[in-house]
XYZ file of C-alpha atoms in Angstrom:
445
model
C -9.303 38.014 -29.030
C -11.209 35.369 -30.997
C -12.997 35.959 -34.246
C -16.342 35.231 -32.578
C -15.896 38.208 -30.201
C -14.887 40.545 -33.017
C -17.739 39.763 -35.346
C -20.603 37.307 -35.669
C -20.195 34.208 -37.764
C -23.097 35.362 -39.918
C -21.392 38.641 -40.738
C -18.121 36.867 -41.455
C -19.927 34.489 -43.827
C -21.569 37.458 -45.589
C -18.189 39.129 -46.066
C -16.779 35.938 -47.601
C -19.817 35.663 -49.902
C -19.404 39.220 -51.213
C -15.681 38.664 -51.717
C -16.556 35.435 -53.555
C -18.681 37.465 -55.990
C -15.776 39.848 -56.539
C -13.483 36.884 -57.203
C -16.022 35.348 -59.592
C -16.196 38.454 -61.776
C -12.436 38.877 -61.577
C -11.839 35.496 -63.168
C -14.832 35.778 -65.479
C -13.331 38.958 -66.930
C -9.853 37.432 -67.005
C -10.747 34.230 -68.856
C -13.333 35.412 -71.389
C -10.485 36.141 -73.810
C -9.582 32.431 -74.013
C -12.936 31.690 -75.632
C -12.593 34.398 -78.272
C -9.169 33.323 -79.572
C -10.287 32.286 -83.101
C -12.371 35.447 -83.563
C -9.585 37.720 -82.297
C -7.001 36.004 -84.503
C -9.221 36.430 -87.550
C -10.080 40.065 -86.730
C -6.517 41.202 -85.925
C -4.569 38.713 -88.110
C -2.223 37.607 -85.315
C -0.374 34.396 -84.324
C -0.791 32.053 -81.340
C 2.239 33.686 -79.737
C 0.687 37.161 -80.043
C -2.540 35.800 -78.555
C -0.527 34.366 -75.660
C 0.738 37.900 -74.915
C -2.888 39.007 -74.488
C -3.699 35.975 -72.343
C -0.439 36.033 -70.431
C 2.212 38.726 -70.213
C 0.063 41.749 -71.112
C -2.096 40.844 -68.143
C 0.369 39.071 -65.875
C 3.305 41.485 -66.014
C 1.147 44.280 -64.625
C -0.917 42.001 -62.374
C 2.196 40.586 -60.739
C 4.195 43.810 -60.525
C 1.357 45.987 -59.225
C 0.446 43.325 -56.652
C 3.489 44.379 -54.592
C 2.301 47.971 -53.906
C -1.237 46.594 -53.588
C -0.019 44.180 -50.902
C 1.720 47.052 -49.108
C -1.519 49.041 -49.274
C -3.543 46.052 -47.989
C -1.321 45.932 -44.892
C -1.835 49.648 -44.165
C -5.069 50.940 -45.739
C -8.773 50.187 -45.804
C -8.823 46.853 -47.620
C -12.478 47.019 -48.627
C -12.021 50.343 -50.420
C -8.898 49.008 -52.124
C -10.920 46.131 -53.564
C -13.696 48.474 -54.728
C -11.208 50.589 -56.673
C -9.752 47.459 -58.254
C -13.170 46.163 -59.345
C -14.065 49.439 -61.033
C -10.714 49.458 -62.883
C -10.826 45.881 -64.171
C -14.517 46.055 -65.124
C -14.027 49.211 -67.175
C -10.915 47.721 -68.786
C -12.795 44.539 -69.735
C -15.435 46.678 -71.439
C -12.590 48.511 -73.200
C -11.346 45.157 -74.558
C -14.661 44.844 -76.367
C -14.322 48.332 -77.816
C -10.721 47.907 -79.001
C -10.110 48.187 -82.746
C -6.396 47.255 -82.858
C -3.997 44.794 -81.277
C -2.275 47.611 -79.384
C -5.540 48.865 -77.869
C -6.487 45.351 -76.784
C -3.017 44.867 -75.300
C -3.293 48.046 -73.208
C -6.800 47.155 -72.026
C -5.562 43.755 -70.855
C -2.768 45.481 -68.939
C -5.320 47.606 -67.078
C -7.381 44.497 -66.289
C -4.256 43.113 -64.619
C -3.675 46.311 -62.642
C -7.233 46.328 -61.303
C -7.295 42.649 -60.392
C -4.016 42.971 -58.475
C -5.935 44.711 -55.671
C -8.257 41.797 -54.889
C -6.219 38.842 -53.625
C -3.857 40.538 -51.100
C -6.719 42.496 -49.517
C -9.251 39.634 -49.590
C -6.831 37.071 -48.128
C -5.924 39.499 -45.354
C -9.586 40.213 -44.551
C -10.541 36.524 -44.379
C -7.484 35.679 -42.246
C -8.605 38.312 -39.725
C -12.152 36.909 -39.612
C -11.306 33.218 -39.083
C -8.991 31.253 -36.810
C -6.424 28.974 -38.548
C -8.426 25.765 -38.011
C -11.461 27.320 -39.776
C -9.596 29.506 -42.259
C -9.131 26.820 -44.903
C -12.858 26.366 -45.498
C -13.471 30.121 -45.620
C -10.677 30.591 -48.142
C -12.008 27.560 -50.017
C -15.422 29.190 -50.354
C -13.785 32.433 -51.502
C -11.729 30.496 -54.057
C -14.903 29.078 -55.593
C -15.147 32.458 -57.305
C -11.910 31.763 -59.153
C -13.034 28.452 -60.615
C -16.683 29.406 -61.036
C -15.581 32.575 -62.811
C -13.286 30.653 -65.139
C -16.028 28.096 -65.814
C -18.719 30.699 -66.351
C -16.458 32.615 -68.736
C -16.528 29.586 -71.027
C -20.217 28.784 -70.434
C -21.529 32.344 -70.804
C -19.137 33.175 -73.598
C -19.969 29.917 -75.355
C -23.680 30.605 -75.048
C -23.223 34.068 -76.575
C -21.169 32.679 -79.454
C -23.676 29.869 -80.087
C -26.722 32.125 -79.826
C -25.323 34.529 -82.400
C -23.341 32.012 -84.455
C -25.005 33.007 -87.724
C -24.902 36.789 -87.270
C -21.768 38.956 -87.445
C -22.794 41.531 -84.846
C -25.337 42.391 -82.158
C -26.633 45.690 -80.768
C -26.246 46.470 -77.058
C -27.788 49.380 -75.121
C -25.388 52.332 -74.801
C -22.633 50.602 -76.771
C -24.495 50.130 -80.034
C -23.586 47.545 -82.673
C -20.604 45.315 -81.887
C -19.101 42.168 -83.329
C -20.210 39.149 -81.291
C -16.806 38.539 -79.685
C -16.578 42.218 -78.742
C -20.055 42.146 -77.216
C -18.983 39.174 -75.052
C -16.373 41.366 -73.318
C -18.912 44.114 -72.637
C -21.541 41.682 -71.327
C -19.196 40.081 -68.783
C -17.447 43.324 -67.813
C -20.387 45.582 -67.012
C -21.927 43.626 -64.050
C -18.683 43.973 -62.089
C -19.579 47.605 -61.444
C -22.627 46.394 -59.470
C -20.393 44.152 -57.347
C -18.297 47.216 -56.505
C -21.420 48.846 -55.071
C -22.199 45.692 -53.058
C -18.740 45.884 -51.454
C -19.865 49.084 -49.742
C -22.110 46.968 -47.495
C -19.262 45.033 -45.833
C -17.191 46.369 -42.917
C -13.414 46.612 -42.658
C -12.445 43.927 -40.084
C -10.202 44.557 -37.093
C -6.651 43.375 -37.816
C -5.710 40.464 -35.544
C -2.753 41.189 -33.256
C -1.397 43.639 -35.807
C 0.100 45.960 -33.185
C 1.738 43.080 -31.312
C 3.222 41.583 -34.477
C 4.543 44.982 -35.524
C 6.174 45.557 -32.129
C 7.724 42.082 -31.977
C 9.098 42.080 -35.523
C 9.375 45.818 -36.184
C 7.311 45.020 -39.282
C 10.524 43.778 -40.963
C 9.185 41.699 -43.806
C 12.568 41.265 -45.507
C 14.165 40.062 -42.281
C 11.344 37.623 -41.636
C 11.476 36.332 -45.195
C 15.247 35.843 -44.954
C 14.829 33.806 -41.768
C 12.322 31.520 -43.471
C 13.893 31.409 -46.916
C 13.680 27.615 -47.152
C 9.953 27.594 -46.469
C 9.234 30.424 -48.865
C 11.396 28.954 -51.638
C 9.650 25.578 -51.508
C 6.153 26.984 -50.993
C 6.296 29.803 -53.520
C 8.186 27.545 -55.930
C 5.593 24.758 -55.774
C 2.696 27.160 -56.289
C 4.501 28.958 -59.118
C 4.962 25.694 -61.008
C 1.332 24.854 -60.277
C 0.223 28.159 -61.797
C 2.376 27.751 -64.932
C 0.706 24.410 -65.680
C -2.769 25.648 -64.713
C -2.730 28.856 -66.736
C -1.234 27.100 -69.730
C -4.019 24.519 -69.626
C -6.748 27.078 -68.987
C -5.679 29.350 -71.823
C -5.567 26.658 -74.513
C -7.980 23.908 -73.416
C -11.014 25.113 -75.385
C -8.876 25.861 -78.433
C -7.467 22.327 -78.192
C -10.963 20.849 -78.396
C -11.683 22.998 -81.447
C -8.514 21.944 -83.248
C -8.572 18.279 -82.213
C -12.273 17.481 -82.542
C -13.490 20.185 -84.931
C -15.976 21.632 -82.422
C -17.460 25.093 -82.719
C -15.861 27.388 -80.149
C -19.205 27.846 -78.387
C -19.561 24.079 -77.931
C -15.957 23.710 -76.788
C -16.484 26.561 -74.341
C -19.548 24.910 -72.847
C -17.732 21.562 -72.416
C -14.698 23.167 -70.767
C -16.806 25.590 -68.733
C -19.113 22.950 -67.271
C -16.174 20.689 -66.418
C -14.342 23.624 -64.809
C -17.378 24.730 -62.832
C -18.202 21.310 -61.355
C -14.608 20.245 -60.785
C -13.509 23.622 -59.426
C -16.302 23.968 -56.867
C -15.805 20.379 -55.689
C -12.065 20.924 -55.362
C -12.451 24.154 -53.382
C -14.795 22.524 -50.864
C -12.736 19.336 -50.572
C -9.466 21.221 -50.285
C -10.783 23.634 -47.661
C -12.285 20.844 -45.548
C -9.264 18.565 -45.836
C -6.798 21.355 -45.066
C -8.689 22.338 -41.901
C -8.929 18.692 -40.847
C -5.181 18.215 -41.183
C -4.644 21.434 -39.205
C -6.921 20.290 -36.362
C -5.308 16.844 -36.192
C -1.831 18.423 -36.398
C -0.892 16.229 -39.350
C 2.703 16.799 -40.453
C 2.794 19.419 -43.210
C -0.759 20.573 -42.502
C -2.454 22.341 -45.390
C 0.701 22.252 -47.509
C 0.166 18.502 -47.977
C -2.613 19.455 -50.392
C -0.006 20.385 -52.990
C 1.057 16.734 -53.177
C -2.583 15.750 -53.642
C -2.749 18.239 -56.525
C 0.368 17.054 -58.318
C -0.293 13.331 -57.955
C -3.926 13.704 -59.041
C -3.587 16.325 -61.766
C -0.799 14.655 -63.735
C -2.842 11.606 -64.869
C -5.882 13.856 -65.421
C -3.857 16.147 -67.709
C -2.506 13.193 -69.679
C -5.991 11.714 -70.027
C -7.483 15.005 -71.232
C -4.857 15.367 -73.941
C -4.708 11.767 -75.162
C -8.359 10.637 -75.040
C -10.048 10.712 -78.479
C -13.600 11.157 -77.171
C -14.924 14.663 -76.382
C -17.163 13.579 -73.494
C -14.491 11.482 -71.771
C -11.850 14.157 -72.358
C -14.173 16.678 -70.679
C -14.502 14.376 -67.652
C -10.718 14.220 -67.401
C -10.587 18.010 -67.619
C -13.113 18.246 -64.771
C -10.925 15.924 -62.692
C -7.895 18.039 -63.557
C -9.705 21.209 -62.517
C -10.813 19.628 -59.239
C -7.206 18.792 -58.372
C -6.177 22.292 -59.474
C -8.718 23.782 -57.066
C -7.443 21.633 -54.191
C -3.927 22.927 -54.821
C -4.980 26.566 -55.174
C -7.058 26.541 -51.984
C -4.033 25.326 -50.067
C -1.972 28.251 -51.418
C -4.212 30.919 -49.977
C -4.362 29.213 -46.575
C -0.696 28.206 -46.382
C 0.568 31.733 -47.055
C -1.652 33.138 -44.309
C -0.360 30.446 -41.927
C 3.356 31.156 -42.330
C 3.472 34.966 -41.975
C 2.243 37.266 -39.171
C -0.871 39.403 -39.627
C 1.077 42.587 -40.351
C 2.730 41.003 -43.405
C -0.065 38.984 -44.990
C -0.955 41.452 -47.705
C 2.648 41.730 -48.887
C 3.306 37.992 -48.608
C 0.255 37.348 -50.783
C 1.475 40.028 -53.187
C 4.872 38.354 -53.633
C 3.054 35.099 -54.330
C 0.931 36.900 -56.936
C 4.051 38.410 -58.504
C 5.602 34.978 -58.940
C 2.493 33.117 -60.001
C 1.232 36.027 -62.098
C 4.337 36.855 -64.094
C 5.731 33.322 -64.291
C 2.420 31.464 -64.111
C -0.061 33.437 -66.144
C 2.668 35.151 -68.135
C 4.834 32.171 -68.979
C 2.233 29.369 -68.941
C 0.150 30.341 -72.001
C 3.233 31.571 -73.857
C 5.219 28.380 -73.190
C 2.428 26.339 -74.756
C 2.113 28.740 -77.719
C 5.860 28.877 -78.386
C 6.062 25.091 -78.236
C 3.268 24.890 -80.809
C 4.620 27.648 -83.074
C 8.377 27.075 -82.825
C 8.994 23.441 -81.868
C 6.136 21.588 -83.567
C 5.343 24.386 -86.071
C 1.843 22.957 -86.407
C -1.389 24.191 -84.796
C -2.683 20.604 -84.685
C 0.158 19.708 -82.285
C -1.373 21.789 -79.485
C -2.223 18.688 -77.355
C 1.431 17.623 -77.421
C 2.497 21.148 -76.478
C 0.370 20.918 -73.349
C 2.101 17.671 -72.353
C 5.569 18.974 -73.243
C 5.104 21.925 -70.892
C 3.017 20.272 -68.175
C 4.668 16.940 -67.368
C 8.237 18.119 -66.512
C 6.899 20.983 -64.383
C 4.617 18.595 -62.495
C 7.579 16.388 -61.627
C 9.463 19.428 -60.338
C 6.419 20.432 -58.292
C 6.293 17.032 -56.595
C 9.909 17.479 -55.490
C 9.403 21.005 -54.112
C 6.196 20.027 -52.301
C 7.918 17.090 -50.623
C 10.852 19.240 -49.497
C 8.572 22.023 -48.250
C 6.567 20.063 -45.666
C 9.141 20.415 -42.886
C 9.823 24.094 -43.651
C 6.096 24.867 -43.563
C 5.784 23.264 -40.124
C 8.597 25.374 -38.689
C 7.263 28.681 -40.041
C 3.677 27.932 -39.012
C 4.696 27.163 -35.401
C 6.628 30.435 -35.147
C 3.616 32.459 -36.321
C 1.416 30.673 -33.757
C 3.864 31.782 -31.059
C 4.004 35.366 -32.351
C 0.211 35.671 -32.450
C -0.344 34.019 -29.049
C -1.833 30.697 -30.156
C 1.107 28.673 -28.826
C 3.690 29.027 -26.079
C 7.402 29.251 -26.905
C 9.323 26.018 -26.531
C 11.159 25.670 -23.227
C 14.658 24.318 -22.859
């Protein structure tokens, strides 16, 4: 049964748009903390390493761990309702970050943000995979992924605008919440609108699962057995995307702070520069990556969508080096935009590749394992690796640019190796799923 007979293209596009909004607010809430680092450090009297726990492990440990039961739930429950519950949880927790009065309270609030956001990706990926055939899935997932990069960019732009607008006043008064310090108000302002997106999710239907019964009968829903059979593919694919996330989250967490320390910018100005670069580069990368991945799928190019990881590594490495080494703010921002574009191309391929190599009945859990690896190791280790390098190896805040290179370059070289090795494994796993789901005939002797 094709996607066109299950639902109209217009309805499918509307579902992707609403999920894009959910993704946007997810990453807006996640990244707003990066722009408030100097204010939080001054208010709580903490180190870069303690800040990295808020940016990384406090969020990522729960985000990654809870993604496993969330993936299980996405394979068995109403995925739309699962996402709604997650949005309510992370939005309320983001507001709680703005109301926190101690490091411990802020740490707990960030943990709850991670728990709520863990519901989105496994359920959303599964929904989109059921709405679109493989040769159109890349573009749909690319549009959905715009929310990630637009949310990250808007976190810096909106947060920077708030900090600039109220640069000369210590606090502002918000309805309901009363008087708050400016950095606290920023959390409340970006967290509250997510509750409206949760209401909008009520307008989308729960799609029919594609060939779910057939896949369950053929494989007895044995995810562990299927994973063991395709261990080579999963090792290379999950490994490449995990390294990608370590570099990406490390860069994202400390990029604005680097501009402040290196060029003496106000945090609001640094946030605007990083945010605009992220927004333009991220949207371009999502659209390019989605289109190129679908094109390679249609033309049956060897390695299909997974080839996009090589594009990411080979393009992002010089962009990262340029961003760190250039001594001009405007040119450095252009390099950061190029870096973010390549990052988006790589991320878009992740969402599509994982849906390609596992049957429908396992997609939520497969996405959850990916989130566990990229969340705990990527978002957890990435920001902390940069902070520890700055605090312990260089022992100098001004060395932050060199910390980014020290962490990023070796991991990029490892990613190139894993991506190259994974092309053949991806092809084998993708062909087997096509056979399982009736898109290809088994090979004959």
